[in-house]
Amino acid sequence: MRNVSKLEHRIMKKNIQILSDGCKKCNTLTELVKNVVSELAIPADIQVVNDVSIMMSKDVLSTPALLINDVVIMKGRVPSKEEVIGYIRDEKKCKTAEEYGQTCSHDTCF
């Protein structure tokens, strides 16, 4: 696998998942993510996941949860718009991934 530059990494299509139980906070996060992706014209696949078995496999016990490229970025709250922009642009380090013993796939976190 070849190394990608930071610029290439930032423009690569993002796989974004919102783990949701359908609550108001989950719906708010979903709309926030869709708006940010649209406003910034970021190539992304956005998927809302309601499957409890997937949530459990990701150690998500509190929704909503935001996953980018299969890494749990945050869970249990609705982040600010600025936080979401930072996560999607890879400018905000994924402390959540580190806290939960996951390897972050973002080159800014290495």
N, CA, C and O atoms as a Tinker XYZ file with bonds, in Angstrom:
   440  protein
     1  N      0.842000   -1.171000    0.000000    73     2
     2  CA     0.000000    0.000000    0.000000    64     1     3
     3  C      0.891000    1.240000    0.000000    63     2     4     5
     4  O      1.818000    1.332000    0.805000    81     3
     5  N      0.626000    2.180000   -0.879000    73     3     6
     6  CA     1.479000    3.359000   -0.977000    64     5     7
     7  C      1.083000    4.392000    0.067000    63     6     8     9
     8  O     -0.067000    4.443000    0.502000    81     7
     9  N      2.033000    5.201000    0.458000    73     7    10
    10  CA     1.749000    6.295000    1.378000    64     9    11
    11  C      1.035000    7.405000    0.618000    63    10    12    13
    12  O      1.361000    7.690000   -0.534000    81    11
    13  N      0.072000    8.020000    1.265000    73    11    14
    14  CA    -0.640000    9.127000    0.626000    64    13    15
    15  C     -0.260000   10.422000    1.332000    63    14    16    17
    16  O     -0.025000   10.448000    2.541000    81    15
    17  N     -0.205000   11.480000    0.560000    73    15    18
    18  CA     0.119000   12.776000    1.139000    64    17    19
    19  C     -1.057000   13.256000    1.983000    63    18    20    21
    20  O     -2.167000   12.735000    1.872000    81    19
    21  N     -0.804000   14.249000    2.823000    73    19    22
    22  CA    -1.882000   14.800000    3.651000    64    21    23
    23  C     -2.988000   15.370000    2.776000    63    22    24    25
    24  O     -4.166000   15.221000    3.098000    81    23
    25  N     -2.623000   16.025000    1.666000    73    23    26
    26  CA    -3.640000   16.588000    0.769000    64    25    27
    27  C     -4.483000   15.479000    0.161000    63    26    28    29
    28  O     -5.710000   15.579000    0.135000    81    27
    29  N     -3.840000   14.419000   -0.330000    73    27    30
    30  CA    -4.581000   13.299000   -0.896000    64    29    31
    31  C     -5.496000   12.672000    0.148000    63    30    32    33
    32  O     -6.639000   12.317000   -0.142000    81    31
    33  N     -4.980000   12.543000    1.361000    73    31    34
    34  CA    -5.767000   11.938000    2.432000    64    33    35
    35  C     -7.023000   12.755000    2.705000    63    34    36    37
    36  O     -8.097000   12.198000    2.932000    81    35
    37  N     -6.887000   14.065000    2.684000    73    35    38
    38  CA    -8.021000   14.931000    2.992000    64    37    39
    39  C     -9.088000   14.930000    1.913000    63    38    40    41
    40  O    -10.257000   15.181000    2.207000    81    39
    41  N     -8.711000   14.653000    0.662000    73    39    42
    42  CA    -9.717000   14.676000   -0.397000    64    41    43
    43  C    -10.244000   13.285000   -0.736000    63    42    44    45
    44  O    -11.128000   13.141000   -1.581000    81    43
    45  N     -9.703000   12.266000   -0.080000    73    43    46
    46  CA   -10.218000   10.916000   -0.296000    64    45    47
    47  C    -11.656000   10.833000    0.214000    63    46    48    49
    48  O    -12.024000   11.511000    1.173000    81    47
    49  N    -12.448000   10.011000   -0.424000    73    47    50
    50  CA   -13.837000    9.845000   -0.017000    64    49    51
    51  C    -13.895000    9.279000    1.391000    63    50    52    53
    52  O    -13.225000    8.298000    1.713000    81    51
    53  N    -14.705000    9.911000    2.218000    73    51    54
    54  CA   -14.865000    9.497000    3.607000    64    53    55
    55  C    -16.033000    8.519000    3.727000    63    54    56    57
    56  O    -17.059000    8.666000    3.063000    81    55
    57  N    -15.855000    7.536000    4.575000    73    55    58
    58  CA   -16.941000    6.635000    4.918000    64    57    59
    59  C    -17.403000    7.051000    6.314000    63    58    60    61
    60  O    -16.722000    6.785000    7.304000    81    59
    61  N    -18.558000    7.700000    6.387000    73    59    62
    62  CA   -19.062000    8.242000    7.644000    64    61    63
    63  C    -20.274000    7.443000    8.082000    63    62    64    65
    64  O    -21.221000    7.253000    7.319000    81    63
    65  N    -20.231000    6.978000    9.325000    73    63    66
    66  CA   -21.364000    6.262000    9.897000    64    65    67
    67  C    -21.814000    6.972000   11.161000    63    66    68    69
    68  O    -20.998000    7.424000   11.963000    81    67
    69  N    -23.113000    7.062000   11.323000    73    67    70
    70  CA   -23.698000    7.590000   12.545000    64    69    71
    71  C    -24.459000    6.437000   13.175000    63    70    72    73
    72  O    -25.443000    5.946000   12.620000    81    71
    73  N    -23.989000    6.011000   14.345000    73    71    74
    74  CA   -24.684000    4.953000   15.061000    64    73    75
    75  C    -25.805000    5.615000   15.837000    63    74    76    77
    76  O    -25.571000    6.507000   16.653000    81    75
    77  N    -27.025000    5.171000   15.576000    73    75    78
    78  CA   -28.203000    5.887000   16.049000    64    77    79
    79  C    -29.257000    4.936000   16.584000    63    78    80    81
    80  O    -29.446000    3.827000   16.083000    81    79
    81  N    -29.944000    5.412000   17.630000    73    79    82
    82  CA   -31.123000    4.680000   18.092000    64    81    83
    83  C    -32.397000    5.431000   17.703000    63    82    84    85
    84  O    -33.493000    5.067000   18.131000    81    83
    85  N    -32.250000    6.476000   16.892000    73    83    86
    86  CA   -33.401000    7.232000   16.414000    64    85    87
    87  C    -33.825000    8.377000   17.313000    63    86    88    89
    88  O    -34.862000    8.999000   17.085000    81    87
    89  N    -33.021000    8.662000   18.344000    73    87    90
    90  CA   -33.374000    9.738000   19.281000    64    89    91
    91  C    -33.134000   11.114000   18.651000    63    90    92    93
    92  O    -32.588000   11.224000   17.553000    81    91
    93  N    -33.547000   12.140000   19.361000    73    91    94
    94  CA   -33.405000   13.511000   18.874000    64    93    95
    95  C    -31.928000   13.871000   18.658000    63    94    96    97
    96  O    -31.584000   14.489000   17.651000    81    95
    97  N    -31.051000   13.484000   19.605000    73    95    98
    98  CA   -29.623000   13.776000   19.466000    64    97    99
    99  C    -29.043000   13.087000   18.227000    63    98   100   101
   100  O    -28.214000   13.658000   17.519000    81    99
   101  N    -29.483000   11.873000   17.979000    73    99   102
   102  CA   -29.003000   11.123000   16.812000    64   101   103
   103  C    -29.421000   11.816000   15.518000    63   102   104   105
   104  O    -28.628000   11.956000   14.587000    81   103
   105  N    -30.671000   12.245000   15.477000    73   103   106
   106  CA   -31.169000   12.944000   14.290000    64   105   107
   107  C    -30.456000   14.280000   14.092000    63   106   108   109
   108  O    -30.182000   14.680000   12.960000    81   107
   109  N    -30.158000   14.966000   15.191000    73   107   110
   110  CA   -29.438000   16.231000   15.119000    64   109   111
   111  C    -28.041000   16.014000   14.550000    63   110   112   113
   112  O    -27.599000   16.766000   13.682000    81   111
   113  N    -27.341000   14.986000   15.036000    73   111   114
   114  CA   -26.001000   14.695000   14.532000    64   113   115
   115  C    -26.046000   14.329000   13.055000    63   114   116   117
   116  O    -25.198000   14.768000   12.280000    81   115
   117  N    -27.024000   13.533000   12.665000    73   115   118
   118  CA   -27.153000   13.129000   11.263000    64   117   119
   119  C    -27.302000   14.352000   10.366000    63   118   120   121
   120  O    -26.612000   14.466000    9.354000    81   119
   121  N    -28.192000   15.260000   10.728000    73   119   122
   122  CA   -28.405000   16.476000    9.929000    64   121   123
   123  C    -27.161000   17.351000    9.925000    63   122   124   125
   124  O    -26.812000   17.925000    8.894000    81   123
   125  N    -26.490000   17.459000   11.063000    73   123   126
   126  CA   -25.277000   18.256000   11.161000    64   125   127
   127  C    -24.192000   17.724000   10.229000    63   126   128   129
   128  O    -23.569000   18.490000    9.495000    81   127
   129  N    -23.973000   16.433000   10.259000    73   127   130
   130  CA   -22.956000   15.814000    9.401000    64   129   131
   131  C    -23.314000   16.007000    7.930000    63   130   132   133
   132  O    -22.453000   16.366000    7.126000    81   131
   133  N    -24.562000   15.774000    7.576000    73   131   134
   134  CA   -24.984000   15.955000    6.175000    64   133   135
   135  C    -24.783000   17.395000    5.730000    63   134   136   137
   136  O    -24.339000   17.640000    4.608000    81   135
   137  N    -25.103000   18.347000    6.592000    73   135   138
   138  CA   -24.935000   19.763000    6.237000    64   137   139
   139  C    -23.465000   20.123000    6.057000    63   138   140   141
   140  O    -23.108000   20.824000    5.110000    81   139
   141  N    -22.613000   19.649000    6.957000    73   139   142
   142  CA   -21.175000   19.947000    6.858000    64   141   143
   143  C    -20.599000   19.356000    5.574000    63   142   144   145
   144  O    -19.869000   20.035000    4.852000    81   143
   145  N    -20.915000   18.117000    5.289000    73   143   146
   146  CA   -20.408000   17.456000    4.084000    64   145   147
   147  C    -20.881000   18.204000    2.841000    63   146   148   149
   148  O    -20.113000   18.398000    1.899000    81   147
   149  N    -22.126000   18.617000    2.841000    73   147   150
   150  CA   -22.678000   19.352000    1.705000    64   149   151
   151  C    -22.033000   20.732000    1.553000    63   150   152   153
   152  O    -21.617000   21.110000    0.458000    81   151
   153  N    -21.953000   21.481000    2.659000    73   151   154
   154  CA   -21.380000   22.830000    2.623000    64   153   155
   155  C    -19.924000   22.828000    2.169000    63   154   156   157
   156  O    -19.505000   23.708000    1.417000    81   155
   157  N    -19.162000   21.852000    2.618000    73   155   158
   158  CA   -17.733000   21.798000    2.306000    64   157   159
   159  C    -17.436000   21.004000    1.030000    63   158   160   161
   160  O    -16.284000   20.918000    0.603000    81   159
   161  N    -18.464000   20.432000    0.432000    73   159   162
   162  CA   -18.325000   19.631000   -0.789000    64   161   163
   163  C    -17.271000   18.530000   -0.605000    63   162   164   165
   164  O    -16.398000   18.331000   -1.450000    81   163
   165  N    -17.383000   17.836000    0.512000    73   163   166
   166  CA   -16.456000   16.747000    0.823000    64   165   167
   167  C    -17.040000   15.447000    0.285000    63   166   168   169
   168  O    -18.193000   15.121000    0.567000    81   167
   169  N    -16.249000   14.701000   -0.489000    73   167   170
   170  CA   -16.764000   13.424000   -0.979000    64   169   171
   171  C    -16.926000   12.447000    0.189000    63   170   172   173
   172  O    -15.957000   12.112000    0.870000    81   171
   173  N    -18.156000   11.998000    0.409000    73   171   174
   174  CA   -18.411000   11.122000    1.555000    64   173   175
   175  C    -19.628000   10.248000    1.311000    63   174   176   177
   176  O    -20.588000   10.646000    0.650000    81   175
   177  N    -19.559000    9.052000    1.862000    73   175   178
   178  CA   -20.725000    8.172000    1.966000    64   177   179
   179  C    -21.182000    8.267000    3.412000    63   178   180   181
   180  O    -20.416000    7.976000    4.331000    81   179
   181  N    -22.431000    8.672000    3.614000    73   179   182
   182  CA   -22.970000    8.807000    4.962000    64   181   183
   183  C    -24.016000    7.721000    5.163000    63   182   184   185
   184  O    -24.926000    7.553000    4.351000    81   183
   185  N    -23.869000    6.995000    6.252000    73   183   186
   186  CA   -24.778000    5.898000    6.551000    64   185   187
   187  C    -25.226000    6.005000    8.003000    63   186   188   189
   188  O    -24.408000    6.188000    8.905000    81   187
   189  N    -26.521000    5.888000    8.217000    73   187   190
   190  CA   -27.062000    5.834000    9.577000    64   189   191
   191  C    -27.270000    4.360000    9.910000    63   190   192   193
   192  O    -27.952000    3.634000    9.187000    81   191
   193  N    -26.667000    3.935000   11.020000    73   191   194
   194  CA   -26.703000    2.526000   11.416000    64   193   195
   195  C    -27.522000    2.395000   12.688000    63   194   196   197
   196  O    -27.221000    3.033000   13.697000    81   195
   197  N    -28.562000    1.562000   12.638000    73   195   198
   198  CA   -29.428000    1.324000   13.792000    64   197   199
   199  C    -29.247000   -0.078000   14.370000    63   198   200   201
   200  O    -30.006000   -0.484000   15.250000    81   199
   201  N    -28.261000   -0.812000   13.892000    73   199   202
   202  CA   -28.054000   -2.196000   14.276000    64   201   203
   203  C    -27.312000   -2.275000   15.620000    63   202   204   205
   204  O    -26.157000   -1.863000   15.731000    81   203
   205  N    -27.994000   -2.807000   16.628000    73   203   206
   206  CA   -27.419000   -2.894000   17.974000    64   205   207
   207  C    -26.171000   -3.771000   17.991000    63   206   208   209
   208  O    -25.236000   -3.485000   18.739000    81   207
   209  N    -26.133000   -4.813000   17.199000    73   207   210
   210  CA   -24.959000   -5.692000   17.191000    64   209   211
   211  C    -23.722000   -4.947000   16.675000    63   210   212   213
   212  O    -22.610000   -5.193000   17.143000    81   211
   213  N    -23.912000   -4.048000   15.721000    73   211   214
   214  CA   -22.789000   -3.238000   15.225000    64   213   215
   215  C    -22.349000   -2.273000   16.309000    63   214   216   217
   216  O    -21.153000   -2.077000   16.524000    81   215
   217  N    -23.313000   -1.667000   16.995000    73   215   218
   218  CA   -22.984000   -0.741000   18.088000    64   217   219
   219  C    -22.171000   -1.461000   19.162000    63   218   220   221
   220  O    -21.168000   -0.932000   19.642000    81   219
   221  N    -22.592000   -2.635000   19.529000    73   219   222
   222  CA   -21.890000   -3.407000   20.562000    64   221   223
   223  C    -20.487000   -3.787000   20.098000    63   222   224   225
   224  O    -19.545000   -3.752000   20.890000    81   223
   225  N    -20.337000   -4.148000   18.824000    73   223   226
   226  CA   -19.019000   -4.527000   18.315000    64   225   227
   227  C    -18.055000   -3.346000   18.309000    63   226   228   229
   228  O    -16.839000   -3.535000   18.329000    81   227
   229  N    -18.591000   -2.135000   18.281000    73   227   230
   230  CA   -17.770000   -0.920000   18.317000    64   229   231
   231  C    -17.666000   -0.357000   19.729000    63   230   232   233
   232  O    -17.099000    0.718000   19.925000    81   231
   233  N    -18.201000   -1.061000   20.700000    73   231   234
   234  CA   -18.195000   -0.633000   22.100000    64   233   235
   235  C    -18.935000    0.692000   22.282000    63   234   236   237
   236  O    -18.522000    1.544000   23.069000    81   235
   237  N    -20.026000    0.850000   21.548000    73   235   238
   238  CA   -20.852000    2.054000   21.657000    64   237   239
   239  C    -22.083000    1.703000   22.471000    63   238   240   241
   240  O    -22.971000    0.987000   22.008000    81   239
   241  N    -22.123000    2.219000   23.689000    73   239   242
   242  CA   -23.254000    1.975000   24.574000    64   241   243
   243  C    -24.135000    3.205000   24.703000    63   242   244   245
   244  O    -25.232000    3.137000   25.258000    81   243
   245  N    -23.652000    4.331000   24.190000    73   243   246
   246  CA   -24.381000    5.590000   24.277000    64   245   247
   247  C    -24.397000    6.254000   22.904000    63   246   248   249
   248  O    -23.343000    6.527000   22.330000    81   247
   249  N    -25.567000    6.508000   22.391000    73   247   250
   250  CA   -25.696000    7.138000   21.078000    64   249   251
   251  C    -25.967000    8.622000   21.247000    63   250   252   253
   252  O    -26.402000    9.059000   22.312000    81   251
   253  N    -25.714000    9.397000   20.205000    73   251   254
   254  CA   -25.183000    9.020000   18.896000    64   253   255
   255  C    -23.685000    8.788000   18.956000    63   254   256   257
   256  O    -23.003000    9.225000   19.883000    81   255
   257  N    -23.192000    8.092000   17.949000    73   255   258
   258  CA   -21.757000    7.901000   17.793000    64   257   259
   259  C    -21.393000    8.233000   16.357000    63   258   260   261
   260  O    -22.154000    7.958000   15.429000    81   259
   261  N    -20.238000    8.821000   16.189000    73   259   262
   262  CA   -19.745000    9.202000   14.864000    64   261   263
   263  C    -18.517000    8.373000   14.546000    63   262   264   265
   264  O    -17.547000    8.361000   15.304000    81   263
   265  N    -18.569000    7.676000   13.414000    73   263   266
   266  CA   -17.441000    6.897000   12.928000    64   265   267
   267  C    -17.005000    7.468000   11.589000    63   266   268   269
   268  O    -17.837000    7.743000   10.724000    81   267
   269  N    -15.716000    7.643000   11.422000    73   267   270
   270  CA   -15.174000    8.060000   10.136000    64   269   271
   271  C    -14.136000    7.031000    9.735000    63   270   272   273
   272  O    -13.178000    6.771000   10.464000    81   271
   273  N    -14.342000    6.454000    8.569000    73   271   274
   274  CA   -13.478000    5.388000    8.058000    64   273   275
   275  C    -13.313000    4.281000    9.092000    63   274   276   277
   276  O    -12.211000    3.783000    9.322000    81   275
   277  N    -14.423000    3.909000    9.705000    73   275   278
   278  CA   -14.538000    2.796000   10.641000    64   277   279
   279  C    -13.841000    3.033000   11.981000    63   278   280   281
   280  O    -13.585000    2.077000   12.713000    81   279
   281  N    -13.530000    4.285000   12.317000    73   279   282
   282  CA   -12.934000    4.634000   13.596000    64   281   283
   283  C    -13.956000    5.425000   14.396000    63   282   284   285
   284  O    -14.512000    6.408000   13.906000    81   283
   285  N    -14.202000    4.995000   15.630000    73   283   286
   286  CA   -15.116000    5.731000   16.498000    64   285   287
   287  C    -14.453000    7.052000   16.864000    63   286   288   289
   288  O    -13.405000    7.069000   17.511000    81   287
   289  N    -15.061000    8.151000   16.451000    73   287   290
   290  CA   -14.511000    9.476000   16.692000    64   289   291
   291  C    -15.070000   10.053000   17.985000    63   290   292   293
   292  O    -14.324000   10.599000   18.798000    81   291
   293  N    -16.359000    9.935000   18.174000    73   291   294
   294  CA   -16.992000   10.411000   19.412000    64   293   295
   295  C    -18.301000    9.666000   19.601000    63   294   296   297
   296  O    -18.875000    9.110000   18.664000    81   295
   297  N    -18.756000    9.676000   20.865000    73   295   298
   298  CA   -20.030000    9.003000   21.139000    64   297   299
   299  C    -20.694000    9.623000   22.357000    63   298   300   301
   300  O    -20.040000   10.180000   23.239000    81   299
   301  N    -22.016000    9.505000   22.374000    73   299   302
   302  CA   -22.796000    9.926000   23.523000    64   301   303
   303  C    -23.158000   11.389000   23.595000    63   302   304   305
   304  O    -23.718000   11.839000   24.594000    81   303
   305  N    -22.849000   12.146000   22.548000    73   303   306
   306  CA   -23.168000   13.572000   22.559000    64   305   307
   307  C    -23.239000   14.094000   21.127000    63   306   308   309
   308  O    -22.860000   13.403000   20.181000    81   307
   309  N    -23.726000   15.313000   20.986000    73   307   310
   310  CA   -23.733000   15.976000   19.686000    64   309   311
   311  C    -22.596000   16.998000   19.704000    63   310   312   313
   312  O    -22.628000   17.941000   20.494000    81   311
   313  N    -21.599000   16.819000   18.847000    73   311   314
   314  CA   -20.491000   17.767000   18.809000    64   313   315
   315  C    -20.918000   19.076000   18.141000    63   314   316   317
   316  O    -21.959000   19.142000   17.488000    81   315
   317  N    -20.111000   20.097000   18.312000    73   315   318
   318  CA   -20.382000   21.364000   17.637000    64   317   319
   319  C    -20.097000   21.211000   16.145000    63   318   320   321
   320  O    -19.438000   20.265000   15.714000    81   319
   321  N    -20.602000   22.151000   15.378000    73   319   322
   322  CA   -20.343000   22.146000   13.933000    64   321   323
   323  C    -18.839000   22.225000   13.676000    63   322   324   325
   324  O    -18.327000   21.545000   12.787000    81   323
   325  N    -18.135000   23.044000   14.440000    73   323   326
   326  CA   -16.692000   23.193000   14.268000    64   325   327
   327  C    -15.962000   21.876000   14.537000    63   326   328   329
   328  O    -15.002000   21.538000   13.843000    81   327
   329  N    -16.423000   21.137000   15.547000    73   327   330
   330  CA   -15.820000   19.832000   15.827000    64   329   331
   331  C    -16.029000   18.879000   14.663000    63   330   332   333
   332  O    -15.102000   18.184000   14.247000    81   331
   333  N    -17.242000   18.849000   14.141000    73   331   334
   334  CA   -17.541000   17.953000   13.017000    64   333   335
   335  C    -16.672000   18.313000   11.818000    63   334   336   337
   336  O    -16.131000   17.429000   11.154000    81   335
   337  N    -16.538000   19.598000   11.542000    73   335   338
   338  CA   -15.684000   20.034000   10.430000    64   337   339
   339  C    -14.250000   19.547000   10.660000    63   338   340   341
   340  O    -13.619000   19.022000    9.743000    81   339
   341  N    -13.744000   19.716000   11.865000    73   339   342
   342  CA   -12.392000   19.261000   12.187000    64   341   343
   343  C    -12.219000   17.771000   12.040000    63   342   344   345
   344  O    -11.202000   17.312000   11.519000    81   343
   345  N    -13.200000   17.004000   12.492000    73   343   346
   346  CA   -13.128000   15.546000   12.366000    64   345   347
   347  C    -13.112000   15.133000   10.898000    63   346   348   349
   348  O    -12.301000   14.303000   10.488000    81   347
   349  N    -14.005000   15.713000   10.117000    73   347   350
   350  CA   -14.127000   15.317000    8.717000    64   349   351
   351  C    -12.916000   15.770000    7.908000    63   350   352   353
   352  O    -12.471000   15.063000    7.004000    81   351
   353  N    -12.392000   16.926000    8.225000    73   351   354
   354  CA   -11.206000   17.424000    7.522000    64   353   355
   355  C     -9.915000   16.836000    8.068000    63   354   356   357
   356  O     -8.840000   17.127000    7.542000    81   355
   357  N     -9.993000   16.028000    9.093000    73   355   358
   358  CA    -8.823000   15.416000    9.734000    64   357   359
   359  C     -7.935000   16.448000   10.420000    63   358   360   361
   360  O     -6.731000   16.234000   10.560000    81   359
   361  N     -8.515000   17.557000   10.845000    73   359   362
   362  CA    -7.738000   18.570000   11.542000    64   361   363
   363  C     -7.814000   18.377000   13.050000    63   362   364   365
   364  O     -6.970000   18.886000   13.788000    81   363
   365  N     -8.807000   17.654000   13.502000    73   363   366
   366  CA    -9.004000   17.430000   14.928000    64   365   367
   367  C     -8.575000   16.000000   15.215000    63   366   368   369
   368  O     -9.082000   15.063000   14.598000    81   367
   369  N     -7.661000   15.829000   16.130000    73   367   370
   370  CA    -7.167000   14.495000   16.441000    64   369   371
   371  C     -8.255000   13.642000   17.081000    63   370   372   373
   372  O     -9.141000   14.146000   17.770000    81   371
   373  N     -8.168000   12.385000   16.844000    73   371   374
   374  CA    -9.180000   11.444000   17.305000    64   373   375
   375  C     -8.808000   10.891000   18.670000    63   374   376   377
   376  O     -8.364000    9.748000   18.782000    81   375
   377  N     -8.986000   11.689000   19.693000    73   375   378
   378  CA    -8.674000   11.255000   21.045000    64   377   379
   379  C     -9.572000   10.101000   21.463000    63   378   380   381
   380  O     -9.167000    9.247000   22.253000    81   379
   381  N    -10.779000   10.073000   20.940000    73   379   382
   382  CA   -11.699000    9.000000   21.291000    64   381   383
   383  C    -11.151000    7.652000   20.844000    63   382   384   385
   384  O    -11.219000    6.674000   21.588000    81   383
   385  N    -10.611000    7.597000   19.642000    73   383   386
   386  CA   -10.058000    6.341000   19.137000    64   385   387
   387  C     -8.946000    5.855000   20.059000    63   386   388   389
   388  O     -8.869000    4.669000   20.379000    81   387
   389  N     -8.098000    6.764000   20.478000    73   387   390
   390  CA    -6.994000    6.412000   21.370000    64   389   391
   391  C     -7.517000    5.929000   22.721000    63   390   392   393
   392  O     -7.013000    4.949000   23.270000    81   391
   393  N     -8.529000    6.619000   23.256000    73   391   394
   394  CA    -9.101000    6.251000   24.551000    64   393   395
   395  C     -9.647000    4.838000   24.545000    63   394   396   397
   396  O     -9.582000    4.143000   25.559000    81   395
   397  N    -10.183000    4.407000   23.421000    73   395   398
   398  CA   -10.814000    3.103000   23.355000    64   397   399
   399  C     -9.915000    2.043000   22.732000    63   398   400   401
   400  O    -10.380000    0.974000   22.339000    81   399
   401  N     -8.629000    2.348000   22.646000    73   399   402
   402  CA    -7.667000    1.353000   22.193000    64   401   403
   403  C     -7.744000    1.035000   20.725000    63   402   404   405
   404  O     -7.324000   -0.042000   20.302000    81   403
   405  N     -8.273000    1.950000   19.937000    73   403   406
   406  CA    -8.346000    1.727000   18.502000    64   405   407
   407  C     -7.192000    2.434000   17.821000    63   406   408   409
   408  O     -6.659000    3.414000   18.341000    81   407
   409  N     -6.814000    1.944000   16.675000    73   407   410
   410  CA    -5.802000    2.603000   15.883000    64   409   411
   411  C     -6.485000    3.593000   14.972000    63   410   412   413
   412  O     -7.389000    3.242000   14.215000    81   411
   413  N     -6.046000    4.826000   15.053000    73   411   414
   414  CA    -6.646000    5.866000   14.222000    64   413   415
   415  C     -6.094000    5.758000   12.815000    63   414   416   417
   416  O     -4.906000    5.490000   12.633000    81   415
   417  N     -6.938000    5.962000   11.822000    73   415   418
   418  CA    -6.520000    5.881000   10.429000    64   417   419
   419  C     -6.160000    7.247000    9.857000    63   418   420   421
   420  O     -5.851000    7.354000    8.671000    81   419
   421  N     -6.195000    8.276000   10.666000    73   419   422
   422  CA    -5.906000    9.625000   10.181000    64   421   423
   423  C     -4.425000    9.929000   10.329000    63   422   424   425
   424  O     -3.855000    9.748000   11.404000    81   423
   425  N     -3.800000   10.393000    9.251000    73   423   426
   426  CA    -2.366000   10.646000    9.314000    64   425   427
   427  C     -2.018000   11.794000   10.245000    63   426   428   429
   428  O     -0.860000   11.905000   10.648000    81   427
   429  N     -2.948000   12.638000   10.600000    73   427   430
   430  CA    -2.656000   13.723000   11.525000    64   429   431
   431  C     -2.551000   13.224000   12.964000    63   430   432   433
   432  O     -2.103000   13.963000   13.840000    81   431
   433  N     -2.950000   12.000000   13.214000    73   431   434
   434  CA    -2.922000   11.454000   14.574000    64   433   435
   435  C     -1.670000   10.636000   14.840000    63   434   436   437
   436  O     -1.486000   10.157000   15.959000    81   435
   437  N     -0.818000   10.462000   13.867000    73   435   438
   438  CA     0.378000    9.630000   14.056000    64   437   439
   439  C      1.484000   10.416000   14.689000    63   438   440
   440  O      2.567000    9.880000   14.924000    81   439
